[in-house]
mmCIF file of C-alpha atoms in Angstrom:
data_model
loop_
_atom_site.group_PDB
_atom_site.id
_atom_site.type_symbol
_atom_site.label_atom_id
_atom_site.label_comp_id
_atom_site.label_asym_id
_atom_site.label_seq_id
_atom_site.Cartn_x
_atom_site.Cartn_y
_atom_site.Cartn_z
ATOM 1 C CA MET A 320 0.000 0.000 0.000
ATOM 2 C CA ALA A 321 2.063 2.894 -1.223
ATOM 3 C CA GLN A 322 -0.741 5.075 -2.409
ATOM 4 C CA GLY A 323 -3.565 5.196 0.098
ATOM 5 C CA PHE A 324 -6.954 6.364 -1.128
ATOM 6 C CA LYS A 325 -7.387 8.030 -4.485
ATOM 7 C CA SER A 326 -10.459 9.245 -6.306
ATOM 8 C CA GLY A 327 -11.450 7.653 -9.574
ATOM 9 C CA ARG A 328 -14.453 7.164 -11.788
ATOM 10 C CA LYS A 329 -15.980 4.501 -9.524
ATOM 11 C CA GLY A 330 -15.500 6.437 -6.297
ATOM 12 C CA LEU A 331 -12.688 6.449 -3.760
ATOM 13 C CA THR A 332 -10.465 3.418 -4.063
ATOM 14 C CA ALA A 333 -7.633 1.805 -2.133
ATOM 15 C CA ARG A 334 -5.804 -1.489 -2.459
ATOM 16 C CA PHE A 335 -4.664 -3.206 0.729
ATOM 17 C CA ASN A 336 -2.518 -6.270 1.268
ATOM 18 C CA ALA A 337 -3.856 -9.070 3.453
ATOM 19 C CA GLU A 338 -1.793 -8.002 6.459
ATOM 20 C CA GLU A 339 -2.979 -4.372 6.326
ATOM 21 C CA ALA A 340 -6.595 -5.439 5.864
ATOM 22 C CA SER A 341 -6.569 -7.774 8.853
ATOM 23 C CA LEU A 342 -4.797 -5.179 11.007
ATOM 24 C CA LEU A 343 -7.387 -2.513 10.145
ATOM 25 C CA GLN A 344 -10.267 -4.936 10.643
ATOM 26 C CA LYS A 345 -8.929 -5.785 14.086
ATOM 27 C CA LEU A 346 -8.557 -2.096 14.979
ATOM 28 C CA PHE A 347 -12.106 -1.307 13.780
ATOM 29 C CA THR A 348 -13.624 -4.204 15.743
ATOM 30 C CA ASP A 349 -11.568 -3.466 18.874
ATOM 31 C CA VAL A 350 -12.714 0.151 18.973
ATOM 32 C CA ALA A 351 -16.310 -0.934 18.282
ATOM 33 C CA THR A 352 -16.093 -3.300 21.271
ATOM 34 C CA THR A 353 -14.747 -0.481 23.468
ATOM 35 C CA LEU A 354 -17.794 1.579 22.482
ATOM 36 C CA GLU A 355 -20.362 -1.107 23.378
ATOM 37 C CA PRO A 356 -22.480 0.365 26.187
ATOM 38 C CA ASP A 357 -22.005 -1.251 29.600
ATOM 39 C CA THR A 358 -24.813 -3.636 30.296
ATOM 40 C CA ASP A 359 -26.267 -2.257 33.463
ATOM 41 C CA GLU A 360 -28.575 -4.634 35.325
ATOM 42 C CA GLY A 361 -30.424 -1.770 36.978
ATOM 43 C CA GLN A 362 -31.063 0.145 33.740
ATOM 44 C CA ASP A 363 -34.670 0.852 32.904
ATOM 45 C CA PRO A 364 -35.217 -1.238 29.741
ATOM 46 C CA LEU A 365 -37.702 1.266 28.280
ATOM 47 C CA ALA A 366 -35.290 4.196 28.763
ATOM 48 C CA ALA A 367 -32.516 2.144 27.150
ATOM 49 C CA LEU A 368 -34.801 1.281 24.237
ATOM 50 C CA VAL A 369 -35.460 4.931 23.409
ATOM 51 C CA GLY A 370 -31.783 5.806 23.828
ATOM 52 C CA ILE A 371 -31.821 7.574 27.196
ATOM 53 C CA SER A 372 -29.058 6.661 29.637
ATOM 54 C CA GLU A 373 -29.590 6.803 33.359
ATOM 55 C CA ASN A 374 -25.885 6.753 34.093
ATOM 56 C CA VAL A 375 -24.587 10.124 32.951
ATOM 57 C CA SER A 376 -21.067 10.117 34.348
ATOM 58 C CA ALA A 377 -18.264 10.696 31.834
ATOM 59 C CA PRO A 378 -16.364 7.502 30.899
ATOM 60 C CA THR A 379 -13.206 6.872 32.922
ATOM 61 C CA ASP A 380 -11.341 5.136 30.069
ATOM 62 C CA PRO A 381 -9.357 7.973 28.405
ATOM 63 C CA ALA A 382 -10.126 6.705 24.878
ATOM 64 C CA LEU A 383 -13.873 6.609 25.570
ATOM 65 C CA ALA A 384 -13.675 9.965 27.359
ATOM 66 C CA ARG A 385 -12.170 11.481 24.201
ATOM 67 C CA MET A 386 -14.712 9.871 21.846
ATOM 68 C CA LEU A 387 -17.622 10.834 24.129
ATOM 69 C CA PRO A 388 -16.381 14.130 25.564
ATOM 70 C CA VAL A 389 -17.908 16.362 28.226
ATOM 71 C CA ALA A 390 -20.069 18.779 26.194
ATOM 72 C CA SER A 391 -20.311 21.702 28.614
ATOM 73 C CA ASP A 392 -18.617 23.485 31.525
ATOM 74 C CA ASP A 393 -21.975 23.456 33.267
ATOM 75 C CA PRO A 394 -22.299 19.980 34.854
ATOM 76 C CA GLU A 395 -26.105 20.076 34.626
ATOM 77 C CA VAL A 396 -26.031 20.893 30.912
ATOM 78 C CA ALA A 397 -23.299 18.291 30.318
ATOM 79 C CA ASP A 398 -25.241 15.571 32.167
ATOM 80 C CA GLU A 399 -28.447 16.296 30.313
ATOM 81 C CA TYR A 400 -26.617 16.231 26.980
ATOM 82 C CA ARG A 401 -24.969 12.906 27.840
ATOM 83 C CA ARG A 402 -28.242 11.389 29.010
ATOM 84 C CA TYR A 403 -29.890 12.048 25.647
ATOM 85 C CA THR A 404 -26.996 11.569 23.235
ATOM 86 C CA GLU A 405 -24.495 9.038 24.550
ATOM 87 C CA ILE A 406 -26.281 5.866 23.490
ATOM 88 C CA SER A 407 -26.939 7.116 19.971
ATOM 89 C CA LEU A 408 -23.361 8.434 19.621
ATOM 90 C CA ARG A 409 -22.002 5.042 20.641
ATOM 91 C CA GLN A 410 -24.329 3.325 18.153
ATOM 92 C CA GLU A 411 -23.425 5.741 15.350
ATOM 93 C CA LYS A 412 -19.700 5.173 15.866
ATOM 94 C CA ILE A 413 -20.076 1.390 16.154
ATOM 95 C CA GLY A 414 -22.075 1.421 12.899
ATOM 96 C CA TYR A 415 -19.295 3.240 11.018
ATOM 97 C CA LEU A 416 -16.617 0.933 12.444
ATOM 98 C CA GLN A 417 -18.586 -2.177 11.478
ATOM 99 C CA LEU A 418 -19.249 -0.873 7.971
ATOM 100 C CA ALA A 419 -15.543 -0.141 7.447
ATOM 101 C CA ALA A 420 -14.566 -3.561 8.824
ATOM 102 C CA MET A 421 -17.001 -5.239 6.401
ATOM 103 C CA ASP A 422 -15.603 -3.317 3.414
ATOM 104 C CA LEU A 423 -12.247 -4.982 4.159
ATOM 105 C CA GLU A 424 -13.609 -8.418 3.288
ATOM 106 C CA LYS A 425 -12.195 -7.408 -0.120
ATOM 107 C CA LEU A 426 -8.633 -6.112 -0.513
ATOM 108 C CA ASP A 427 -9.717 -3.754 -3.288
ATOM 109 C CA VAL A 428 -11.908 -1.256 -1.495
ATOM 110 C CA VAL A 429 -14.259 1.050 -3.412
ATOM 111 C CA LEU A 430 -16.149 3.628 -1.342
ATOM 112 C CA ASP A 431 -19.271 5.571 -2.262
ATOM 113 C CA ALA A 432 -20.110 8.728 -0.284
ATOM 114 C CA GLU A 433 -21.806 6.846 2.580
ATOM 115 C CA HIS A 434 -18.949 4.378 3.009
ATOM 116 C CA ALA A 435 -16.332 7.132 2.693
ATOM 117 C CA ARG A 436 -18.025 9.002 5.541
ATOM 118 C CA ALA A 437 -18.033 5.789 7.623
ATOM 119 C CA TRP A 438 -14.347 5.148 6.914
ATOM 120 C CA ALA A 439 -13.388 8.725 7.796
ATOM 121 C CA ALA A 440 -15.121 8.569 11.187
ATOM 122 C CA ALA A 441 -13.923 4.992 11.846
ATOM 123 C CA LEU A 442 -10.255 5.736 11.075
ATOM 124 C CA ASN A 443 -10.492 8.891 13.169
ATOM 125 C CA ASP A 444 -11.916 7.006 16.157
ATOM 126 C CA VAL A 445 -9.109 4.433 15.804
ATOM 127 C CA ARG A 446 -6.625 7.337 15.921
ATOM 128 C CA LEU A 447 -8.322 8.889 18.972
ATOM 129 C CA THR A 448 -8.154 5.511 20.732
ATOM 130 C CA LEU A 449 -4.498 4.866 19.854
ATOM 131 C CA ALA A 450 -3.592 8.450 20.821
ATOM 132 C CA ALA A 451 -5.187 7.921 24.237
ATOM 133 C CA ARG A 452 -3.285 4.632 24.709
ATOM 134 C CA LEU A 453 -0.048 6.355 23.613
ATOM 135 C CA ASN A 454 -0.849 9.227 25.960
ATOM 136 C CA ILE A 455 -0.535 11.893 23.232
ATOM 137 C CA GLN A 456 -1.518 15.038 25.122
ATOM 138 C CA ASN A 457 0.151 17.850 23.220
ATOM 139 C CA GLU A 458 1.838 18.739 19.928
ATOM 140 C CA ASN A 459 5.200 17.719 21.342
ATOM 141 C CA ASP A 460 4.010 14.183 22.194
ATOM 142 C CA ALA A 461 2.461 13.969 18.726
ATOM 143 C CA GLN A 462 5.745 15.030 17.104
ATOM 144 C CA LEU A 463 7.744 12.365 18.981
ATOM 145 C CA ILE A 464 5.300 9.665 17.837
ATOM 146 C CA ALA A 465 5.319 10.969 14.247
ATOM 147 C CA GLU A 466 9.111 10.590 14.115
ATOM 148 C CA LYS A 467 8.855 6.831 14.586
ATOM 149 C CA THR A 468 8.799 5.450 11.061
ATOM 150 C CA ASP A 469 11.165 2.472 11.018
ATOM 151 C CA TRP A 470 9.466 -0.921 11.357
ATOM 152 C CA ASN A 471 12.895 -2.527 11.879
ATOM 153 C CA ALA A 472 13.521 -0.397 14.954
ATOM 154 C CA VAL A 473 10.444 -1.657 16.823
ATOM 155 C CA GLU A 474 11.500 -2.616 20.345
ATOM 156 C CA ASP A 475 8.336 -2.595 22.383
ATOM 157 C CA ILE A 476 4.565 -2.407 22.217
ATOM 158 C CA GLU A 477 4.639 1.390 22.269
ATOM 159 C CA ASP A 478 6.890 1.530 19.193
ATOM 160 C CA TYR A 479 4.552 -0.895 17.450
ATOM 161 C CA MET A 480 1.462 1.101 18.398
ATOM 162 C CA SER A 481 3.159 4.337 17.266
ATOM 163 C CA LEU A 482 3.853 2.893 13.818
ATOM 164 C CA ILE A 483 0.265 1.692 13.516
ATOM 165 C CA TYR A 484 -0.922 5.146 14.584
ATOM 166 C CA ASN A 485 1.249 6.763 11.902
ATOM 167 C CA PHE A 486 -0.010 4.343 9.251
ATOM 168 C CA VAL A 487 -3.659 5.044 10.158
ATOM 169 C CA SER A 488 -2.977 8.809 10.209
ATOM 170 C CA TRP A 489 -1.407 8.682 6.750
ATOM 171 C CA LEU A 490 -4.252 6.535 5.378
ATOM 172 C CA LEU A 491 -6.901 8.878 6.805
ATOM 173 C CA ASP A 492 -5.103 11.902 5.379
ATOM 174 C CA THR A 493 -5.162 10.370 1.868
ATOM 175 C CA LEU A 494 -8.882 9.656 2.325
ATOM 176 C CA MET A 495 -9.625 13.211 3.481
ATOM 177 C CA GLU A 496 -7.666 14.783 0.603
ATOM 178 C CA ALA A 497 -9.646 12.615 -1.833
ATOM 179 C CA MET A 498 -12.938 13.540 -0.099
ATOM 180 C CA LEU A 499 -11.990 17.250 -0.145
ATOM 181 C CA ASP A 500 -11.279 16.959 -3.893
ATOM 182 C CA SER A 501 -14.751 15.564 -4.412
ATOM 183 C CA LEU A 502 -16.270 18.697 -2.791
ATOM 184 C CA ASN A 503 -14.565 21.005 -5.292
ATOM 185 C CA MET B 1440 -63.795 55.120 23.115
ATOM 186 C CA SER B 1441 -60.784 55.801 25.229
ATOM 187 C CA ALA B 1442 -57.288 54.973 24.069
ATOM 188 C CA ALA B 1443 -56.491 53.173 27.290
ATOM 189 C CA PRO B 1444 -57.264 49.618 26.229
ATOM 190 C CA GLN B 1445 -55.030 49.995 23.202
ATOM 191 C CA GLU B 1446 -52.220 51.302 25.390
ATOM 192 C CA ALA B 1447 -52.737 48.488 27.840
ATOM 193 C CA LEU B 1448 -52.595 46.037 24.990
ATOM 194 C CA GLU B 1449 -49.403 47.557 23.679
ATOM 195 C CA ALA B 1450 -47.865 47.541 27.132
ATOM 196 C CA ALA B 1451 -48.798 43.894 27.574
ATOM 197 C CA PHE B 1452 -47.396 43.084 24.161
ATOM 198 C CA ALA B 1453 -44.148 44.916 24.909
ATOM 199 C CA GLN B 1454 -43.845 43.034 28.160
ATOM 200 C CA GLU B 1455 -44.436 39.742 26.444
ATOM 201 C CA THR B 1456 -41.763 40.422 23.830
ATOM 202 C CA GLU B 1457 -39.363 41.393 26.558
ATOM 203 C CA PHE B 1458 -40.177 38.186 28.361
ATOM 204 C CA GLU B 1459 -39.388 36.195 25.232
ATOM 205 C CA VAL B 1460 -36.004 37.831 24.794
ATOM 206 C CA ALA B 1461 -34.447 36.368 27.941
ATOM 207 C CA PRO B 1462 -34.643 32.653 26.978
ATOM 208 C CA GLY B 1463 -33.544 33.673 23.495
ATOM 209 C CA VAL B 1464 -29.958 34.493 24.550
ATOM 210 C CA PRO B 1465 -27.959 32.642 21.927
ATOM 211 C CA TRP B 1466 -25.792 29.594 22.440
ATOM 212 C CA GLN B 1467 -22.603 28.769 20.619
ATOM 213 C CA VAL B 1468 -20.705 25.661 19.604
ATOM 214 C CA ILE B 1469 -16.935 25.706 20.083
ATOM 215 C CA VAL B 1470 -14.496 23.313 18.436
ATOM 216 C CA TRP B 1471 -11.253 22.903 20.421
ATOM 217 C CA ASN B 1472 -7.772 22.060 19.265
ATOM 218 C CA ASP B 1473 -6.296 18.668 20.044
ATOM 219 C CA PRO B 1474 -2.970 17.143 18.990
ATOM 220 C CA VAL B 1475 -4.685 14.289 17.140
ATOM 221 C CA ASN B 1476 -7.203 15.506 14.589
ATOM 222 C CA LEU B 1477 -5.734 16.103 11.133
ATOM 223 C CA MET B 1478 -6.036 19.484 9.425
ATOM 224 C CA SER B 1479 -7.516 17.810 6.327
ATOM 225 C CA TYR B 1480 -10.087 16.062 8.516
ATOM 226 C CA VAL B 1481 -11.191 19.175 10.406
ATOM 227 C CA THR B 1482 -11.423 21.150 7.148
ATOM 228 C CA TYR B 1483 -13.538 18.444 5.542
ATOM 229 C CA VAL B 1484 -15.946 18.300 8.507
ATOM 230 C CA PHE B 1485 -16.351 22.102 8.470
ATOM 231 C CA ARG B 1486 -17.031 22.115 4.730
ATOM 232 C CA SER B 1487 -19.283 19.090 4.450
ATOM 233 C CA TYR B 1488 -21.285 19.448 7.664
ATOM 234 C CA PHE B 1489 -21.659 23.229 8.002
ATOM 235 C CA GLY B 1490 -21.404 23.972 4.295
ATOM 236 C CA PHE B 1491 -18.636 26.529 4.840
ATOM 237 C CA SER B 1492 -16.751 27.668 1.740
ATOM 238 C CA LYS B 1493 -13.253 26.358 1.119
ATOM 239 C CA ASP B 1494 -11.687 29.591 2.407
ATOM 240 C CA GLN B 1495 -13.960 29.915 5.411
ATOM 241 C CA ALA B 1496 -13.422 26.271 6.441
ATOM 242 C CA HIS B 1497 -9.662 26.710 6.083
ATOM 243 C CA ARG B 1498 -9.703 29.931 8.117
ATOM 244 C CA LEU B 1499 -11.709 28.344 10.961
ATOM 245 C CA MET B 1500 -9.512 25.224 10.927
ATOM 246 C CA MET B 1501 -6.389 27.413 11.221
ATOM 247 C CA GLN B 1502 -8.018 29.307 14.073
ATOM 248 C CA VAL B 1503 -8.525 26.007 15.939
ATOM 249 C CA HIS B 1504 -4.953 25.000 15.195
ATOM 250 C CA GLU B 1505 -3.282 28.295 16.118
ATOM 251 C CA GLN B 1506 -5.578 29.835 18.724
ATOM 252 C CA GLY B 1507 -6.853 26.655 20.315
ATOM 253 C CA LYS B 1508 -10.536 27.020 19.450
ATOM 254 C CA THR B 1509 -13.127 28.513 17.161
ATOM 255 C CA VAL B 1510 -16.853 29.199 17.219
ATOM 256 C CA VAL B 1511 -18.597 27.232 14.467
ATOM 257 C CA PHE B 1512 -22.211 28.042 15.288
ATOM 258 C CA THR B 1513 -24.317 30.608 17.149
ATOM 259 C CA GLY B 1514 -28.072 30.176 17.627
ATOM 260 C CA SER B 1515 -30.644 28.321 19.689
ATOM 261 C CA ARG B 1516 -29.696 25.852 22.399
ATOM 262 C CA GLU B 1517 -31.500 23.052 20.595
ATOM 263 C CA GLU B 1518 -29.484 23.584 17.428
ATOM 264 C CA ALA B 1519 -26.256 24.052 19.396
ATOM 265 C CA GLU B 1520 -26.808 20.640 21.008
ATOM 266 C CA LYS B 1521 -27.565 19.062 17.643
ATOM 267 C CA HIS B 1522 -24.365 20.466 16.091
ATOM 268 C CA THR B 1523 -22.290 19.457 19.133
ATOM 269 C CA GLN B 1524 -23.593 15.915 18.776
ATOM 270 C CA ALA B 1525 -22.715 15.929 15.068
ATOM 271 C CA MET B 1526 -19.170 17.104 15.892
ATOM 272 C CA HIS B 1527 -18.846 14.309 18.471
ATOM 273 C CA GLY B 1528 -20.074 11.848 15.854
ATOM 274 C CA TRP B 1529 -17.162 13.013 13.701
ATOM 275 C CA GLY B 1530 -14.789 12.754 16.675
ATOM 276 C CA LEU B 1531 -14.069 16.465 16.996
ATOM 277 C CA TRP B 1532 -13.743 17.911 20.489
ATOM 278 C CA ALA B 1533 -16.709 20.297 20.745
ATOM 279 C CA THR B 1534 -18.620 21.995 23.562
ATOM 280 C CA PHE B 1535 -21.638 24.289 23.641
ATOM 281 C CA GLU B 1536 -22.385 27.214 25.942
ATOM 282 C CA ARG B 1537 -24.498 30.316 26.359
ATOM 283 C CA VAL B 1538 -22.889 33.282 24.624
ATOM 284 C CA SER B 1539 -21.310 35.451 27.329
ATOM 285 C CA GLU B 1540 -21.756 39.207 27.319
#
């Protein structure tokens, strides 16, 4: 995969090798699993059915906290927002991740507008999750991670995760440039 | 016929309009900088979701990048919440708040 996504007559296309496809599929499904709502025994089943959460506390997992951020300085406003939106946000994100994972059943991926949107959000949520695991908190941290490019120099899990992060970042950037072209 | 009832009506109407102004204080949606989101990604979200022009989307994206945040929407609370949720769906770090004086 030297080219990433490009736009063509059929839509946005990319060609993956088997290793890249299975890595991305695993990342998409792992993040989707992270986003599955906690099954709470005490939850009112009717409230859950209509997408209202009773538990409005912000997630403690840093990756989830970044994907489902606190929406307001005012705790009352933030809680109310979370109560009415968190379940549907989780479902929306899981849907995009699952769609992207399914597209990788083929190594030649062709995306229409709906699938491109799903891939963009899915790759971005993978990046947010990896960034939380790598503890990227500022531009300096991001720069140090971005400098890791040599697969032969991998010594530990953090090196490995950094290289995956950089690969996903590059892939998403090619997708976004192709999607921006299609708006012009 | 005296003019009083008309005046009373006008006074009542004025009061009512005044009453409606208070809950109408606008809300705004802010998108914050983070070290993760790509410039191309933020620009695309601004263009495709809000329908900003190429230049406007680029300007707002640079404002996030260089100044740490930008206001992408001002209006009713209901709409501010809807746009915040859309930004969270895209994975951007957004908050909403009442516009301060």
